[in-house]
Coordinates of C-alpha atoms in Angstrom, one line a residue:
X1 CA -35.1 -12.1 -10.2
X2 CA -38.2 -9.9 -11.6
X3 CA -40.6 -10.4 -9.1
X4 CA -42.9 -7.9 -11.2
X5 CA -44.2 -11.1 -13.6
X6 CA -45.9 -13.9 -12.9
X7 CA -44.2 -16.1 -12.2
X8 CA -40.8 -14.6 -11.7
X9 CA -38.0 -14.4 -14.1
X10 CA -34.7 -14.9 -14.2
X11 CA -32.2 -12.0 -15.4
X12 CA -28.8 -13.4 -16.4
X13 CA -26.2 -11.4 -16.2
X14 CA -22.4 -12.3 -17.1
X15 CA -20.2 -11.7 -13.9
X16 CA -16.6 -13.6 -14.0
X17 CA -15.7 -14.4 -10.5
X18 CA -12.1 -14.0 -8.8
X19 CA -9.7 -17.4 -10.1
X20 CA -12.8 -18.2 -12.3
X21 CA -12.9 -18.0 -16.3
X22 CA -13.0 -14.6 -17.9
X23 CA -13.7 -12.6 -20.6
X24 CA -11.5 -12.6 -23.8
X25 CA -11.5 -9.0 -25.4
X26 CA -11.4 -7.5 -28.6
X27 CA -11.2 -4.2 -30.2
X28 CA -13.3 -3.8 -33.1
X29 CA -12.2 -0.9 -35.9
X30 CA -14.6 -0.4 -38.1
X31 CA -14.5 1.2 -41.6
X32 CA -17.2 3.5 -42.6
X33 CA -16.1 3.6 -46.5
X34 CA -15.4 0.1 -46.8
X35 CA -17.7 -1.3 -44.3
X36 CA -15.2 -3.6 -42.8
X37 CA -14.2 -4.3 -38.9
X38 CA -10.8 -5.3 -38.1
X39 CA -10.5 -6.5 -34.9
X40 CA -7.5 -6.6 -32.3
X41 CA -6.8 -8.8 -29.6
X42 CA -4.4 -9.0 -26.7
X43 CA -0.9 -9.7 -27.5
X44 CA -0.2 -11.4 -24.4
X45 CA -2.7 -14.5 -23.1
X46 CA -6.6 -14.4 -24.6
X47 CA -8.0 -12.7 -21.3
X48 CA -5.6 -9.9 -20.8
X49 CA -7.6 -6.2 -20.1
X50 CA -7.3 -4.1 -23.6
X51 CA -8.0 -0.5 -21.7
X52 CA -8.0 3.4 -22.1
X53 CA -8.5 3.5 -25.8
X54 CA -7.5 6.4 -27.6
X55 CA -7.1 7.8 -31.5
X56 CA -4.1 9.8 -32.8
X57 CA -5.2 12.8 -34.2
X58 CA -4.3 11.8 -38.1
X59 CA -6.1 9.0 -37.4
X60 CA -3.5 6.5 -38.3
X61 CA -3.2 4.8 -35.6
X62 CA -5.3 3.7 -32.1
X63 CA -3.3 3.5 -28.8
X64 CA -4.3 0.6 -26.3
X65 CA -3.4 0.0 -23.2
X66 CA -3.1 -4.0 -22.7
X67 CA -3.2 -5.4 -18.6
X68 CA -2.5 -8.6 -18.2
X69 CA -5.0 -10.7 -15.9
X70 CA -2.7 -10.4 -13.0
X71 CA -2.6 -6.4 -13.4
X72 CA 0.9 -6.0 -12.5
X73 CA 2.2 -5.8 -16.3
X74 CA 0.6 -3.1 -18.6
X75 CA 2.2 -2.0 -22.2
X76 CA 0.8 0.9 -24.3
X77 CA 1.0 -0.6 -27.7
X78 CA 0.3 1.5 -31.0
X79 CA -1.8 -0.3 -34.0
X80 CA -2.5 0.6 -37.6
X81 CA -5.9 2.2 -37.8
X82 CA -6.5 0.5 -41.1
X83 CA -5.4 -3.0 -40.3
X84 CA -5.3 -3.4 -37.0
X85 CA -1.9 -4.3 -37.4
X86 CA 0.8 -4.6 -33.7
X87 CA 3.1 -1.3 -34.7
X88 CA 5.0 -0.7 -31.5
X89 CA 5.1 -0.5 -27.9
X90 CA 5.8 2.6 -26.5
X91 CA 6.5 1.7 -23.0
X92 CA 5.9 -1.0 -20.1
X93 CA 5.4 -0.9 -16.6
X94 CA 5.7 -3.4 -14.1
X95 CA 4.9 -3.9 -10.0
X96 CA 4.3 -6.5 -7.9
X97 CA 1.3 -4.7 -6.3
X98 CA -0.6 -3.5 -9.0
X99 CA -0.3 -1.1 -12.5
X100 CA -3.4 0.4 -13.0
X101 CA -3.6 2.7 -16.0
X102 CA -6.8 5.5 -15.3
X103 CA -6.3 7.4 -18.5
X104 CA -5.9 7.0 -22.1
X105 CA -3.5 9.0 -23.9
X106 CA -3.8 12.9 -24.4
X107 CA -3.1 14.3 -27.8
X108 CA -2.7 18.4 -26.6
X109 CA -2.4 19.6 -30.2
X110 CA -4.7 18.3 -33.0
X111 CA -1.8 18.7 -35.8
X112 CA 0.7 16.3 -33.5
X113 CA 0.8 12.7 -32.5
X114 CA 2.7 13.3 -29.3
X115 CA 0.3 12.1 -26.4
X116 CA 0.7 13.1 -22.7
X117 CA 0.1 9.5 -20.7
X118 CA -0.3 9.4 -16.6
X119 CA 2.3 7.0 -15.0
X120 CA 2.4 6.4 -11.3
X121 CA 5.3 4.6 -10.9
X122 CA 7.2 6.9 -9.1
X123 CA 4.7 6.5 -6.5
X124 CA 2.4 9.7 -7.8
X125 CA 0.4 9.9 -11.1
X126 CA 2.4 12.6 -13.6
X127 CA 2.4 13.3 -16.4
X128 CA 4.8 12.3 -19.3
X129 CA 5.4 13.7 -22.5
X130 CA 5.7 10.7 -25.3
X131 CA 6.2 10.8 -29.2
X132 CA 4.6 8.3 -31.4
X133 CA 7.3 7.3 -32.2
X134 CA 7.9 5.7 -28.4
X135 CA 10.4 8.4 -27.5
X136 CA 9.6 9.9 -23.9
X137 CA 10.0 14.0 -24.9
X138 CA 10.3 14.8 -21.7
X139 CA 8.6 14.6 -18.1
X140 CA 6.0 17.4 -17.6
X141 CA 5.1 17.0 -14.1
X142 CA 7.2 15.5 -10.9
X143 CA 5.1 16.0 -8.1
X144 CA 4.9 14.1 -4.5
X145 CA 0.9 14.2 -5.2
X146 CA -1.3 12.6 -7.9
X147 CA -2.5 14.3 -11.2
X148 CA -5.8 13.6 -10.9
X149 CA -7.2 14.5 -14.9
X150 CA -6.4 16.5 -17.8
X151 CA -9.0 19.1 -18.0
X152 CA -7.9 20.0 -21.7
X153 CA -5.4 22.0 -23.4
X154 CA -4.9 25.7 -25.3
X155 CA -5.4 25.4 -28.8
X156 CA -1.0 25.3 -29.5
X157 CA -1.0 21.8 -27.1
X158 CA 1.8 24.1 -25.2
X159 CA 0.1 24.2 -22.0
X160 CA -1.8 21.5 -20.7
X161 CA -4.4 21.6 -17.8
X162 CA -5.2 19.0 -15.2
X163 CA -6.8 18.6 -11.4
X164 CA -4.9 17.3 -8.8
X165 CA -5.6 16.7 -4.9
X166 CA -2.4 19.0 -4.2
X167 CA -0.5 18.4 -1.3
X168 CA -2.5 18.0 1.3
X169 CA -4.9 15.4 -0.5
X170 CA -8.2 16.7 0.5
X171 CA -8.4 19.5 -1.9
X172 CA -9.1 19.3 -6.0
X173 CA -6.6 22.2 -7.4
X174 CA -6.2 23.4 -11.1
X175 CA -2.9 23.4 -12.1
X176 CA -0.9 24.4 -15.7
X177 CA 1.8 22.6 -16.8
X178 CA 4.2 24.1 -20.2
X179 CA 6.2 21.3 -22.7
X180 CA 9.2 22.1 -20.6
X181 CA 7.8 21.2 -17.3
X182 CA 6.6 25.1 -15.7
X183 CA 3.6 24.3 -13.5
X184 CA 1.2 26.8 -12.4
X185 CA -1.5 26.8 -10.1
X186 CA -4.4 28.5 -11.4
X187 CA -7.0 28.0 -8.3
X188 CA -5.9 30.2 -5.8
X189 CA -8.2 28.9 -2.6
X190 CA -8.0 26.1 -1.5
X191 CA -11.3 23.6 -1.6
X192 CA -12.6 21.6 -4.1
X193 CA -12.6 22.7 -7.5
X194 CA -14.6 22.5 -10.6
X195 CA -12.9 24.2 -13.5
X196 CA -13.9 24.5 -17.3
X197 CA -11.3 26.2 -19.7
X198 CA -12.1 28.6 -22.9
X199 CA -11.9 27.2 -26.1
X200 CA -8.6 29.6 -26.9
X201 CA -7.2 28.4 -23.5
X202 CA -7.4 32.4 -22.6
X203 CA -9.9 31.9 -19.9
X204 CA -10.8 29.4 -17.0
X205 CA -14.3 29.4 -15.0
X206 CA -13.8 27.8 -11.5
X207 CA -16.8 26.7 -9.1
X208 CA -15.5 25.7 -6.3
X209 CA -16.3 25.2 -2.3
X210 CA -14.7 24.7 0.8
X211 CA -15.0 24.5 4.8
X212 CA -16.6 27.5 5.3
X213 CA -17.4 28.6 1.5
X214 CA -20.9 27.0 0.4
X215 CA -20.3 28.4 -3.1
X216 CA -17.9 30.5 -5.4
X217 CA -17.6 31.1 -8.7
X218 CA -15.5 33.0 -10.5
X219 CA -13.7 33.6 -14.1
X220 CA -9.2 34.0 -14.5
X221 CA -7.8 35.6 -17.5
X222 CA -4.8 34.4 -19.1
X223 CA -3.0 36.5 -16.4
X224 CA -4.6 34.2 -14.1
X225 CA -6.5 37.3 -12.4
X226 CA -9.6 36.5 -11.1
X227 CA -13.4 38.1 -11.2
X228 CA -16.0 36.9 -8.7
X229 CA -18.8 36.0 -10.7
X230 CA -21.3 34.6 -8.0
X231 CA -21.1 33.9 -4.2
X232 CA -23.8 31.8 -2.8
X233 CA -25.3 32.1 0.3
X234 CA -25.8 29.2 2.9
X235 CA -28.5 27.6 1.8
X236 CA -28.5 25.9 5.6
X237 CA -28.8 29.2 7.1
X238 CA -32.1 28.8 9.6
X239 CA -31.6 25.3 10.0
X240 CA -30.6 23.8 13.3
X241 CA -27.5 22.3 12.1
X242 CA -24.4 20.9 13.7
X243 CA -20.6 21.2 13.0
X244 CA -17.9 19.4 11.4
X245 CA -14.3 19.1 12.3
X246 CA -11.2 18.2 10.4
X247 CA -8.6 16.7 12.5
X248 CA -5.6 14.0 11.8
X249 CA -4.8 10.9 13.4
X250 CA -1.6 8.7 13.2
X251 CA -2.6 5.6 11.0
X252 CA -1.8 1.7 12.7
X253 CA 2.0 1.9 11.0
X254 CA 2.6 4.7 13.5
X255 CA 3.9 7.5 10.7
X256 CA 1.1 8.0 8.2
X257 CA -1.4 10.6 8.7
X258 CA -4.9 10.7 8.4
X259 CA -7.9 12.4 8.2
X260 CA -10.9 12.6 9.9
X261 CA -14.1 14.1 10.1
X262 CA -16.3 14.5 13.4
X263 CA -19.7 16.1 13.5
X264 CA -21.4 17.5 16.5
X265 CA -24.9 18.7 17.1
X266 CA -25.4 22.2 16.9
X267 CA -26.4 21.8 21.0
X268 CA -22.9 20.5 21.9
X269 CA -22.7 20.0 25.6
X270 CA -19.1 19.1 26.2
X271 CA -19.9 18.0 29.8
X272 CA -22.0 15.4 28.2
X273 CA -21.1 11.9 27.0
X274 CA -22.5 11.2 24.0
X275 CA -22.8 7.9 21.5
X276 CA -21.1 7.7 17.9
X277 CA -21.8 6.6 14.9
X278 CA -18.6 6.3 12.4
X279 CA -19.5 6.1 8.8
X280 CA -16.8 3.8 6.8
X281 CA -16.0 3.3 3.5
X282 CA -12.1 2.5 3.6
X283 CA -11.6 0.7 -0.1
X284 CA -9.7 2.3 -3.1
X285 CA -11.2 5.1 -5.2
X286 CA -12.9 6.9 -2.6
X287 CA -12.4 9.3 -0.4
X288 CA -14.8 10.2 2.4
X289 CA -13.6 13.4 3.5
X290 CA -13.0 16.3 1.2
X291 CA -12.1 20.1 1.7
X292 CA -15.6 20.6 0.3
X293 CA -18.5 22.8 2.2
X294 CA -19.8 20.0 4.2
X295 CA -16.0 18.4 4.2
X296 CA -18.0 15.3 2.0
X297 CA -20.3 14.9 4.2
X298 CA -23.9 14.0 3.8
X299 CA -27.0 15.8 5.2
X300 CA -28.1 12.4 7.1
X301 CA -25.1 12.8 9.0
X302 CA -26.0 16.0 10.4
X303 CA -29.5 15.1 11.0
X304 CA -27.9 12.1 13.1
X305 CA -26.2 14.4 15.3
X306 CA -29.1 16.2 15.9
X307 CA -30.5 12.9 17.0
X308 CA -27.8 13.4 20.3
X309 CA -24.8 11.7 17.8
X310 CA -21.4 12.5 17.2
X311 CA -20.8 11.2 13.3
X312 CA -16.8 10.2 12.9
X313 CA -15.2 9.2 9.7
X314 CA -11.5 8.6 8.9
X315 CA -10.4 7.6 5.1
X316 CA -8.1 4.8 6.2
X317 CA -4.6 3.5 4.5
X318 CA -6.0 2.2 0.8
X319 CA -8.4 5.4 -0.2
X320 CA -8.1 7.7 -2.8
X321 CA -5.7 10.5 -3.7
X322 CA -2.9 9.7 -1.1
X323 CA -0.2 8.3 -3.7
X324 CA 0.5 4.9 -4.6
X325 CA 2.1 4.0 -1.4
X326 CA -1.2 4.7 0.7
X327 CA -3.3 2.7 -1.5
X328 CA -1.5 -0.1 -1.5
X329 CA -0.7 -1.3 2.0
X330 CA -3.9 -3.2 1.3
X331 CA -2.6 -5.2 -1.3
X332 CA -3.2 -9.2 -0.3
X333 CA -5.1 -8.8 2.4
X334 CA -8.2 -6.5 2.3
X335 CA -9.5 -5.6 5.8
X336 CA -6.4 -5.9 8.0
X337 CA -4.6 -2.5 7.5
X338 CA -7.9 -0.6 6.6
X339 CA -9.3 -2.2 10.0
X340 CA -6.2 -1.6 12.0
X341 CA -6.4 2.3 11.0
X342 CA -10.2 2.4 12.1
X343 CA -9.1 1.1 15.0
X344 CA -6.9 3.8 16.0
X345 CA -10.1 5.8 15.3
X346 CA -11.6 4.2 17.6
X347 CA -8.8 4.7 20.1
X348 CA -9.5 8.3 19.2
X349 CA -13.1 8.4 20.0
X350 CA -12.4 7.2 23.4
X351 CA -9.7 9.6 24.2
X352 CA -12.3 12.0 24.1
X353 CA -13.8 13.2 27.4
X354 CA -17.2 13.4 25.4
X355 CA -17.5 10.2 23.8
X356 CA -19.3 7.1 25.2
X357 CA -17.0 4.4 24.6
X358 CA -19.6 1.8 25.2
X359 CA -22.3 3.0 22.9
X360 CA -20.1 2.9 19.6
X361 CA -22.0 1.8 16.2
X362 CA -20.8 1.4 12.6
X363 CA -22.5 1.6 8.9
X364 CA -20.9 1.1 6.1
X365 CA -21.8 0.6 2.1
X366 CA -20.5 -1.9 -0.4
X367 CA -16.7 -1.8 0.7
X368 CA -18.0 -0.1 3.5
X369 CA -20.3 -3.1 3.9
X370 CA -17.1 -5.5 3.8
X371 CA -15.4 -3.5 7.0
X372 CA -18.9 -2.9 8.7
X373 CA -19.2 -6.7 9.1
X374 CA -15.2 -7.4 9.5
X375 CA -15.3 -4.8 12.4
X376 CA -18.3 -6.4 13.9
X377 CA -16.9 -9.7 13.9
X378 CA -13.3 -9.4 14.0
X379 CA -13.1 -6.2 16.5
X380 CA -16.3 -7.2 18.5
X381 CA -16.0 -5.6 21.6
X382 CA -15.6 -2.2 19.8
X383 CA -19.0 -1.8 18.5
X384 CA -22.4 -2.0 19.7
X385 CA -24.3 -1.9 16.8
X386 CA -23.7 -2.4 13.0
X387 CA -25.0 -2.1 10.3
X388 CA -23.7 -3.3 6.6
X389 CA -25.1 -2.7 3.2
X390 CA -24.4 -4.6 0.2
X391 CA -21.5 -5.9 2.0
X392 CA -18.6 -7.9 0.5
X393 CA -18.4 -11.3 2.7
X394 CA -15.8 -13.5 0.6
X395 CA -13.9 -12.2 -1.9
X396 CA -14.0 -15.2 -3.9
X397 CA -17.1 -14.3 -4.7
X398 CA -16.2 -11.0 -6.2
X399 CA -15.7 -9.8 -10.3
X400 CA -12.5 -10.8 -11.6
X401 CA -10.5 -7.4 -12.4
X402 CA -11.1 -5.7 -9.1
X403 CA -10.8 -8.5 -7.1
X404 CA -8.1 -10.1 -8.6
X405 CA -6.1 -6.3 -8.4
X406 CA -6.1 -6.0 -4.4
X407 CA -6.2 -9.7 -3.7
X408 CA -5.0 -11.8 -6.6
X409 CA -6.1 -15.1 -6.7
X410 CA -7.2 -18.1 -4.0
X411 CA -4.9 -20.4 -6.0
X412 CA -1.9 -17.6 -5.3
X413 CA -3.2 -15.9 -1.8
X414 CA -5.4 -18.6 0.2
X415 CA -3.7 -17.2 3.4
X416 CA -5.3 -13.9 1.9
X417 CA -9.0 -15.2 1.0
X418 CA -9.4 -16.9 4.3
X419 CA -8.1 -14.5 6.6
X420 CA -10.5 -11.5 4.9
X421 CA -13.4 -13.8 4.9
X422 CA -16.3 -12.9 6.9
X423 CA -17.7 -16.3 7.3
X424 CA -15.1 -17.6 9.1
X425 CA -15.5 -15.1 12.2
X426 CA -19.4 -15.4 12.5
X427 CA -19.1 -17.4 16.0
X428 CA -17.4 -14.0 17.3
X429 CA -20.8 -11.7 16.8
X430 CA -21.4 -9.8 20.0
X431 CA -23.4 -6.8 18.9
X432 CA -26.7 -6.1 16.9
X433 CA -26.0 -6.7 13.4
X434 CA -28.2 -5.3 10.8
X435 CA -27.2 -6.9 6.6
X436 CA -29.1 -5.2 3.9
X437 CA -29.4 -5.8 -0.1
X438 CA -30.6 -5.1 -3.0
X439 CA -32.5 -7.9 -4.5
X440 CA -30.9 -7.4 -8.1
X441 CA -27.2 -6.1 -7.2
X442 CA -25.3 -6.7 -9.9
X443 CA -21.6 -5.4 -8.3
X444 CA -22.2 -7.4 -5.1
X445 CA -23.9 -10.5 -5.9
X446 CA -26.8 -11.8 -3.4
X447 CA -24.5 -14.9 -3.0
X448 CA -22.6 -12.9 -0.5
X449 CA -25.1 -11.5 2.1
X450 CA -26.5 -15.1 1.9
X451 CA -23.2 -17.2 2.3
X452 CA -22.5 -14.7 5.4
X453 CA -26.3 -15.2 6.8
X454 CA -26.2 -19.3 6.4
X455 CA -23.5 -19.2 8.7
X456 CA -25.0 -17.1 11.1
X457 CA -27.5 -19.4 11.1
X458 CA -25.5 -22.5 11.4
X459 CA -23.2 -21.0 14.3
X460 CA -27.1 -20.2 16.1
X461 CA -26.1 -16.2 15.8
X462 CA -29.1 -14.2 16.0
X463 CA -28.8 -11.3 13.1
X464 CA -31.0 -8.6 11.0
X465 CA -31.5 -9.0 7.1
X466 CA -33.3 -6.6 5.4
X467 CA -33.9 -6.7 1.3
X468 CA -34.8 -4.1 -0.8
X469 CA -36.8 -5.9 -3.6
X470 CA -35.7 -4.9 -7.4
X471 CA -33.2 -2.7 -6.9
X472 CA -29.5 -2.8 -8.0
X473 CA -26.4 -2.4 -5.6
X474 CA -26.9 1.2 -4.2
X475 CA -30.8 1.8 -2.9
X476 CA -32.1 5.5 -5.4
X477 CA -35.2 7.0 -6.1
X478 CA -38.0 7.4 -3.4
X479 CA -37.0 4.1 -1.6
X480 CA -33.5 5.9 -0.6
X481 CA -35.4 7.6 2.1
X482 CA -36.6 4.2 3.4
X483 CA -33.3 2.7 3.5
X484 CA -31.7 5.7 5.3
X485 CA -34.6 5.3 7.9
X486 CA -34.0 2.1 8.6
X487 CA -30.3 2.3 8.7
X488 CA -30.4 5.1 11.4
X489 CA -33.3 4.0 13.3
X490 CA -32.0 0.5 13.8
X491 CA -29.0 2.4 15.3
X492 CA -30.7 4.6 17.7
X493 CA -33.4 1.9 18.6
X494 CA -29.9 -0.7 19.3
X495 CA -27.6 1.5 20.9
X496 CA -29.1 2.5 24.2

């Protein structure tokens, strides 16, 4: 609603829910010379996903990447530019989790239609070299760790250049791969970089930071040998500021590593016992802690631990840039693995002599929002406090392709729906619960924090709901300073 006229109005916006009707897509070509559109539509059923759209560089033909609504079948077909006539399919992938095509194809030389397309179904994103023609040329890249994107090319299309989280899965590494497969690293430190290549493909300018470098920049030659161009000073420098540290835990299946992140105040007293706030996110296609100056943490954090906090993250089983396999284990039930792995956070924390087991709290943001609340009411004797923003409550209440991706549907995965929902475990709430929302959230519809807070009110449970009038589903501008006051003053004021 637009609460700025009188009386309100009402903003429709088109959101297909989980199981619900969808959207039925078309490509539209059209012609500049004759002034006509052709349009293409799926091959498969009316509401398949037509995705990662690209041109060949003669122009002839447009390469589209058709998902089907259960995302576990994707083909890359080739149409006639002119027409918009089916040519071929080039290839098809299949998995009972998911397929999730990221990328369009890459066309490395402009006087060649072969393309360079991302494939994870070896369990890793690399790279494969295809013809037109549907004839895989050969596979560039064969690595136990995810391309991440192709950065470009040199002006032959012989060498093609693309990020990647590296091994260790907290970096973002610059890497050259040849037509016959020779990869090269080009970043030399490790950290998280930010590359840009030369038009002539002869030289690459790298920013990049790390744990202990705020700021680098420098330019590589062909040769790949590298001139510092700029180091930057700590901008923190003065500032009472605390410390982070980069640790790994042994996720709930008892093999998987993972990492976490706590920060101390810059007056650390190990003799002390001192309260924690974790900060979780825990859904796909994020990653919370990074081999980045500040390790991806925000400034808020740090001013919590000067408040007398430690801060404690861990990217759980189903985040980002961990391999197919990692992301995953959360397929069909969202919330059980992802709070399993939190859990042995938890278990952590309170192996430490320093930690006050008793005075735990949690905050999490949009998926973050989903575990805050699962963790308050599923795990409630772990945390004292909560407090959950634009929180996913029932998934059937979520958009169709990302919901419908990790959970399928309530018609094929009931079991699923029921056991992630939030509003069945309301009657368990022990702590101080805090909900928050945007008024006009668009990717986490109101009708979630208000399903979740009707049966709080039915089961007589006592919770917190704060709106933020007009604003869409993350809290910007002027008012972000608000939010971030109440968030960690409702914490401190709760968790004595």
């Amino acid at each position: 609603m637009d609460i700025n006229e009188t009386p309100g109005k009402l903003e429709n916006i088109k959101y297909p829910m989980i199981g619900q009707k969808s959207e039925k897509p078309r490509v539209g070509i059209y012609n500049v010379t004759s002034k006509q559109t052709v349009f293409i539509k799926p091959r498969g059923n009316a509401d398949d996903y037509l995705t990662n759209l690209s041109w060949s560089p003669d122009e002839k033909f447009v390469l589209i990447a058709e998902v089907n609504r259960g995302q576990n079948d994707m083909s890359l077909h080739v149409y006639d530019a002119q027409t918009g006539a089916y040519v071929r399919t080039i290839l098809n992938e299949k998995n009972p989790r998911w397929v999730e095509p990221e990328h369009a194809a890459y066309f490395p030389n402009a006087a060649s239609n072969n393309f360079v397309w991302f494939s994870e179904k070896d369990g890793f994103h690399n790279l494969y070299y295809y013809s037109i023609d549907g004839k895989l040329i050969k596979q560039l890249t064969n690595n136990k760790f995810p391309a991440k994107e192709i950065l470009g090319s040199n002006p032959a299309g012989t060498e093609i250049y693309f990020s990647s989280p590296g091994e260790t899965g907290t970096n973002m590494l610059t890497y050259k791969v040849d037509l016959k497969g020779k990869q090269t690293l080009i970043t030399k430190d490790l950290g998280v970089h930010s590359v840009s290549i030369s038009t002539d493909g002869n030289w690459f300018f790298d920013e990049f930071s790390n744990h202990s470098t705020p700021s680098k920049s420098l330019l590589y030659d062909k040769n790949l040998k590298a001139k510092t161009l700029l180091e930057s000073r700590n901008k923190y420098d003065g500032y009472e500021m605390g410390t982070a540290e980069i640790k790994t835990i042994k996720a709930a299946d008892g093999t998987t590593d993972l990492y976490t992140r706590l920060i101390k105040p810059s007056n650390f007293d190990p003799s002390k016992k001192y309260p924690v706030m974790v900060y979780v996110y825990g859904g796909p296609h994020a990653q919370m802690i990074t081999n980045s100056f500040l390790d991806g943490a925000n400034l808020w954090m740090y001013w919590m631990a000067e408040q007398g906090y430690l801060v404690f993250t861990v990217d759980n089983r189903g985040s980002d840039n961990r391999g197919f396999a990692f992301e995953s284990a959360i397929h069909g039930r969202l919330g059980v693995n992802e709070m399993e792995d939190q859990m042995k956070g938890v278990d952590y924390l309170k192996s430490l002599p320093y930690v006050d087991g008793n005075r735990l709290a949690v905050h999490g943001w949009s998926f973050g929002g989903f575990m805050t609340t699962s963790l308050m009411l599923r795990k409630p004797d772990a945390f004292k406090v909560g407090v959950a923003g634009g929180p996913v409550t029932d998934w059937k209440y979520y958009e169709v392709m990302y919901g419908e991706r990790y959970m399928d549907t309530p018609a094929e995965n009931q079991k699923g729906f029921d056991e992630a929902s939030t509003l069945n475990y309301v009657k368990d709430l022990k702590g101080k619960l805090l909900l928050i929302h945007g008024t006009s959230d668009d990717v986490v519809v109101m009708q979630h924090n208000f399903s979740l807070i009707k049966k709080f009110v039915e089961a007589g449970k006592q919770v917190d709901f704060f709106p933020y009038p007009m604003h869409k589903h993350n809290v910007g501008g002027k008012d972000r300073i608000h939010l971030m006051t109440k968030v960690l003053n409702y914490i401190i004021d709760n968790n004595k």
